[in-house]
CSV table of C-alpha atoms in Angstrom, one decimal:
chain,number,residue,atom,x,y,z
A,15,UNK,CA,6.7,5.0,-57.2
A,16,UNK,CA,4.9,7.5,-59.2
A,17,UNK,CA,4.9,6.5,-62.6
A,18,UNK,CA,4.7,8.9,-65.6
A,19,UNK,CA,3.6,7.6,-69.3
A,20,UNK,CA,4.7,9.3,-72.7
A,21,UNK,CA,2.9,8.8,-75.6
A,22,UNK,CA,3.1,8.0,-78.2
A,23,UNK,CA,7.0,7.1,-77.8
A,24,UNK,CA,7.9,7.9,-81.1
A,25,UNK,CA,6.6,10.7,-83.8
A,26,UNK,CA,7.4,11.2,-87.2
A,27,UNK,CA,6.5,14.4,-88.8
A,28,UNK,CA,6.7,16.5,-92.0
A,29,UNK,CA,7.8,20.3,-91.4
A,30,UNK,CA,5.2,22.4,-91.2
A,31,UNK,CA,3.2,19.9,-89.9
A,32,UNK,CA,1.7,20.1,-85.4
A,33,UNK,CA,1.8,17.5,-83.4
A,34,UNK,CA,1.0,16.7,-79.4
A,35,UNK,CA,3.1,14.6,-77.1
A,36,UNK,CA,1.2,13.5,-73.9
A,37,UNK,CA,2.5,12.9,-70.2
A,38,UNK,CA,0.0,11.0,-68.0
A,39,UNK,CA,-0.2,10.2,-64.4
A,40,UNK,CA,-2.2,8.9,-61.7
A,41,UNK,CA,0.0,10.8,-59.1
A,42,UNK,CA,-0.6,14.0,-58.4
A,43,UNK,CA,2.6,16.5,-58.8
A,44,UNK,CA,3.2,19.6,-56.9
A,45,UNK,CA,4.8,20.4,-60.5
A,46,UNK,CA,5.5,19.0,-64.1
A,47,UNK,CA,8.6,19.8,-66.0
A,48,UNK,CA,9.1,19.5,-69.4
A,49,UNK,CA,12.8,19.0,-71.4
A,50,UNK,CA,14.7,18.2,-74.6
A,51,UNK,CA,17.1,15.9,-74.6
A,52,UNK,CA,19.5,16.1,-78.2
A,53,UNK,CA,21.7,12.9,-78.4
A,54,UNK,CA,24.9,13.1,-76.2
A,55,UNK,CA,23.7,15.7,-74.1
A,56,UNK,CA,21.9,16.5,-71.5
A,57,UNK,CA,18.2,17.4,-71.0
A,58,UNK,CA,17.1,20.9,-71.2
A,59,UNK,CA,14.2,23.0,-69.3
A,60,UNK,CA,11.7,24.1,-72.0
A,61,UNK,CA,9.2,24.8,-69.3
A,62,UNK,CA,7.9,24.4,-65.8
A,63,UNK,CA,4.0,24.3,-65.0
A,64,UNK,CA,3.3,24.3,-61.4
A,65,UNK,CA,-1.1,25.3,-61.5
A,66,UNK,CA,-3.4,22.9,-62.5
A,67,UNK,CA,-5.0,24.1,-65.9
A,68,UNK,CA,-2.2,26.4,-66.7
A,69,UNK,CA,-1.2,26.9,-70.1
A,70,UNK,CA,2.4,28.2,-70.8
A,71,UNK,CA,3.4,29.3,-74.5
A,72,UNK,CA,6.7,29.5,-75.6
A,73,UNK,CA,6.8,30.5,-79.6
A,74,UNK,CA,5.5,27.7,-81.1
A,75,UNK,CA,5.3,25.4,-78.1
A,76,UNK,CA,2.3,25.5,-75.9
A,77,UNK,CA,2.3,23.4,-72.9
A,78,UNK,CA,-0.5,22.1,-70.8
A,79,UNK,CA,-1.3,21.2,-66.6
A,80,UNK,CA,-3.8,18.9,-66.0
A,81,UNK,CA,-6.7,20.4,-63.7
A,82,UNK,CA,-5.7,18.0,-61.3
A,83,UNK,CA,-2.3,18.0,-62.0
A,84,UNK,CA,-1.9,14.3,-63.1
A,85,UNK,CA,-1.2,15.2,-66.5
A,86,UNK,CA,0.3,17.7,-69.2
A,87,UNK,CA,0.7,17.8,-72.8
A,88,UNK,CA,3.2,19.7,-75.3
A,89,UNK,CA,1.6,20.7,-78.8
A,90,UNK,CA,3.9,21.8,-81.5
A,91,UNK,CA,2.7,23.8,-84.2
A,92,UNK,CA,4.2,23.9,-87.6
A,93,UNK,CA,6.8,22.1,-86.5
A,94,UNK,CA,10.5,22.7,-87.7
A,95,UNK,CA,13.7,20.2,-88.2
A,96,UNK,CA,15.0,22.2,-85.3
A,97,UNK,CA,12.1,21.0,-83.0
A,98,UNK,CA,13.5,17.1,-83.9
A,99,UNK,CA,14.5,15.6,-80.7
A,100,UNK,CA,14.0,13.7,-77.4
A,101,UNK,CA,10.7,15.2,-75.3
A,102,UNK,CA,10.9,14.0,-71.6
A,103,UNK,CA,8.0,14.8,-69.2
A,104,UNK,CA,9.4,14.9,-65.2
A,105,UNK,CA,7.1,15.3,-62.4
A,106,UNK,CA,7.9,16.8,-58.6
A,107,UNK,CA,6.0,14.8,-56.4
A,108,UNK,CA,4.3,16.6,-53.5
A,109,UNK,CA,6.3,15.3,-50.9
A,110,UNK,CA,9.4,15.4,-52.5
A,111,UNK,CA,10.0,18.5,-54.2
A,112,UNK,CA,13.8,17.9,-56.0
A,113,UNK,CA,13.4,14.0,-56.9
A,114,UNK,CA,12.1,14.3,-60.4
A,115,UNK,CA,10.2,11.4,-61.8
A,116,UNK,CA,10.7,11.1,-65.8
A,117,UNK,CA,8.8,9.7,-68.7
A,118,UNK,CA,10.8,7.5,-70.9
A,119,UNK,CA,10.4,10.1,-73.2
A,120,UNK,CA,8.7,10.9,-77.4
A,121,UNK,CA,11.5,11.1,-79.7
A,122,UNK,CA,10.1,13.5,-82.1
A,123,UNK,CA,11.6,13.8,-85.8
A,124,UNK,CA,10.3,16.8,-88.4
A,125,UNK,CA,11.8,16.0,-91.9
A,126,UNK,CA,11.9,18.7,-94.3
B,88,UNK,CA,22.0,23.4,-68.4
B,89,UNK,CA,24.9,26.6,-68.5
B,90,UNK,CA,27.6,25.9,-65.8
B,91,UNK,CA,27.1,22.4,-64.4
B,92,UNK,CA,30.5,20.4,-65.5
B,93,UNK,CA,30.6,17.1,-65.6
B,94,UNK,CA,33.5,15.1,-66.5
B,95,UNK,CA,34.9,12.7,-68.0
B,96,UNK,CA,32.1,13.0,-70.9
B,97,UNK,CA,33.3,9.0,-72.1
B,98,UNK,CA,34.2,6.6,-69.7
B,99,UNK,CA,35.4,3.1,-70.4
B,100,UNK,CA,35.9,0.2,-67.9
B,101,UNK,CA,36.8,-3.4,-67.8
B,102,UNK,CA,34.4,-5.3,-65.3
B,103,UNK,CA,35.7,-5.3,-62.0
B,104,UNK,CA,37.4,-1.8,-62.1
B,105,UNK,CA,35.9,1.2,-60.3
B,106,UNK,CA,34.5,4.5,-61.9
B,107,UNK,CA,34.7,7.8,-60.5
B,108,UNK,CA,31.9,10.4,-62.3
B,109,UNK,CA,32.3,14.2,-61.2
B,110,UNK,CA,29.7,16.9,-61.3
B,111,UNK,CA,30.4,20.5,-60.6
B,112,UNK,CA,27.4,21.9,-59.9
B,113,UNK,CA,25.9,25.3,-60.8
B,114,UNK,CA,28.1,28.4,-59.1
B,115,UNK,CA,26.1,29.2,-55.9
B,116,UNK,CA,24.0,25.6,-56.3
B,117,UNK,CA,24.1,23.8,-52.7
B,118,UNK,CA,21.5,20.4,-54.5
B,119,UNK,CA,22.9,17.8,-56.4
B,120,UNK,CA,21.2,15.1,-57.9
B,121,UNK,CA,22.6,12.2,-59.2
B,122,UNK,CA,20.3,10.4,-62.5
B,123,UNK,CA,21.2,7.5,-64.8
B,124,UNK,CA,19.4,7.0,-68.0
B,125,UNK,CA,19.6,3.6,-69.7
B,126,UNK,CA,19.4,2.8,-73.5
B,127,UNK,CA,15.4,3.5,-74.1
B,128,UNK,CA,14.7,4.4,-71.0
B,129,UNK,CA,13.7,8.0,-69.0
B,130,UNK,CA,16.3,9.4,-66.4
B,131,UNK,CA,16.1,7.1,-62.7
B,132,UNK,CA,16.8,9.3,-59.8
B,133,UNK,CA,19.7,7.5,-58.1
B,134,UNK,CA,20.7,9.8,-54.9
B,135,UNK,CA,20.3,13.4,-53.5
B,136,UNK,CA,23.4,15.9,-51.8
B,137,UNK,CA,23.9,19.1,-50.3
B,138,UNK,CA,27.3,19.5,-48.8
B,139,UNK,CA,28.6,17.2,-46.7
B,140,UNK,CA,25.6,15.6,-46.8
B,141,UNK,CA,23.3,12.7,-48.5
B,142,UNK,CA,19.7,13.5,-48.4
B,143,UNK,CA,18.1,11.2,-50.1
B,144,UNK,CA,19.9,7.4,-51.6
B,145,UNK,CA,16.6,5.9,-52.1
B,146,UNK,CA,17.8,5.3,-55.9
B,147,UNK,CA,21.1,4.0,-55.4
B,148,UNK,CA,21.9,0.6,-55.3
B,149,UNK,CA,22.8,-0.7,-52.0
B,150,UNK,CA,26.1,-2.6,-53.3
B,151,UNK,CA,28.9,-1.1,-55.0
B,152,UNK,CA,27.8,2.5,-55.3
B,153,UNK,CA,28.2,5.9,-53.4
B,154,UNK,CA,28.0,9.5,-53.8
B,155,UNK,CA,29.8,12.3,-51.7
B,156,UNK,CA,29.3,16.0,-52.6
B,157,UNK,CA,32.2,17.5,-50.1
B,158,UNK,CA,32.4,21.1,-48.6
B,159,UNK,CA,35.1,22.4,-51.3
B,160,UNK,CA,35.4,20.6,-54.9
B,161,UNK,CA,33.0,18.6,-57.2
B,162,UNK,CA,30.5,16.1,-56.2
B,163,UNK,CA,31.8,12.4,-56.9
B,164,UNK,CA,29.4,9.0,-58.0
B,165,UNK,CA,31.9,6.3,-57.4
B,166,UNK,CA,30.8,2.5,-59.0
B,167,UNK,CA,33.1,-0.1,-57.1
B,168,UNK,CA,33.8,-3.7,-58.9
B,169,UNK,CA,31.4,-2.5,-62.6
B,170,UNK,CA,29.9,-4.7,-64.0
B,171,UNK,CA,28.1,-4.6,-67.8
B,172,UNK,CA,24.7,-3.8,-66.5
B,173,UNK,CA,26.4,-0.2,-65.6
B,174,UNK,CA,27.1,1.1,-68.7
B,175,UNK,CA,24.3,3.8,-69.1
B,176,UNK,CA,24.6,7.4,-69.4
B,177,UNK,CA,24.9,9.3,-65.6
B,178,UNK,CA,23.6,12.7,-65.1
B,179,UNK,CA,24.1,15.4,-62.8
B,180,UNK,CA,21.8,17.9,-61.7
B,181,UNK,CA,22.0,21.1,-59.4
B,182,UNK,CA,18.9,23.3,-57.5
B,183,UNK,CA,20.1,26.5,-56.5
B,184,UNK,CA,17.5,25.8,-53.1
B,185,UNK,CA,15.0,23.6,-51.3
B,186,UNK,CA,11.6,24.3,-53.1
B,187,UNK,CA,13.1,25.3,-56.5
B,188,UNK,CA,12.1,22.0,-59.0
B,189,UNK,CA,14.1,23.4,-61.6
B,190,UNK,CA,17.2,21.5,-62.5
B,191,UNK,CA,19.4,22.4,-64.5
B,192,UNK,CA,21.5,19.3,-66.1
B,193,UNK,CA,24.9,18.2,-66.9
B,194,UNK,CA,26.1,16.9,-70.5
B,195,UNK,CA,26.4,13.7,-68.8
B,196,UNK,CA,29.1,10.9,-68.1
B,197,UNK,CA,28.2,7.9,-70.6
B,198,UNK,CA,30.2,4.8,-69.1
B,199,UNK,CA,30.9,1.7,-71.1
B,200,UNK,CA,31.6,-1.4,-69.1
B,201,UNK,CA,33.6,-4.0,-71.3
């Protein structure tokens, strides 16, 4: 079993304020996915990274591959209430393309 | 996560009953995977479908548990005899093909066991 580590698992931040939630690995991925879970629901794609070293923005979310695609990171900057939720980092292992491996997740909260 | 149904959305059992979860996937989605997330804990990969077929169980217990995912209507986790150590939230997930990693999830079934 390929494990995948979150931290830290929990983050508490002012608005305005950046933070960085990492996903670690010592598996190798053939991709990393990165969603947000809000409570009762289910998770949602932010963004997939499939080349090690590649760097995906989306707004204010930037999102990070490993070089050797163990590990990825999500940085926040000026974070917003809106942005308050669960972070889960899932892996596609090599051989098994579908069968995501999850973090247990950063539950982020921005106060105003 | 647009388009994949799952229902019932709340599900409450008395220990020993069984529990039917239903996923519809994505319109034109042939890969269903089934995931449970306990209290605290990431989502477990539980079992892997395409029609008529089980790909991949590796995740579900042995006892108790199966999954179908027929040629016409929803795909189906069924939990014989529950016990408390069930009660988690389930999730299903649909792949439009082989080589595409990214799922697109289900609100979930969150059964109680009581």
């Amino acid at each position: 079993t390929q494990l995948l580590e979150q931290s830290p698992q929990f983050l508490s931040i002012q608005e305005g304020e950046n933070l960085t939630v990492y996903c670690n690995s010592s598996s190798v991925f053939s991709s990393l996915q990165w969603y947000r879970q809000e409570p009762g629901e289910g998770p949602v794609l932010l963004v997939t990274v499939v080349t090690g070293g590649e760097v995906k923005k989306l707004k204010r979310l930037t999102f990070q591959f490993g070089d050797a695609r163990k590990d990825s990171s999500l940085h926040i900057t000026a974070a917003q209430p809106g942005d308050t939720g669960l972070y889960l980092c899932a892996g596609a292992p090599t051989d098994s393309w579908g069968k995501l491996q999850f973090g247990a997740g950063t539950q982020v909260v921005v106060t105003p | 996560n647009a388009g994949v149904m799952q229902n019932p959305r709340h599900l409450v059992r008395r220990r020993g009953q069984e529990a039917r979860l239903r996923c519809s996937p994505v319109k034109g989605h042939s890969h269903v995977y089934w995931y449970r997330q306990l209290p605290e804990e990431g989502l477990k990969f539980m079992v892997y479908l395409q029609k008529e077929n089980i790909i991949d169980e590796s995740g579900m217990p042995k006892e108790r548990f199966s999954a179908e995912f027929p040629k016409e209507g929803p795909s189906i986790l069924r939990i014989q005899q529950v016990v408390r150590g069930d009660s988690a939230a389930y999730f299903c997930a649909s792949l439009r093909g082989q080589g595409l990693t990214e799922a697109f999830f289900g609100q979930g079934t969150r059964l109680t066991v009581v």
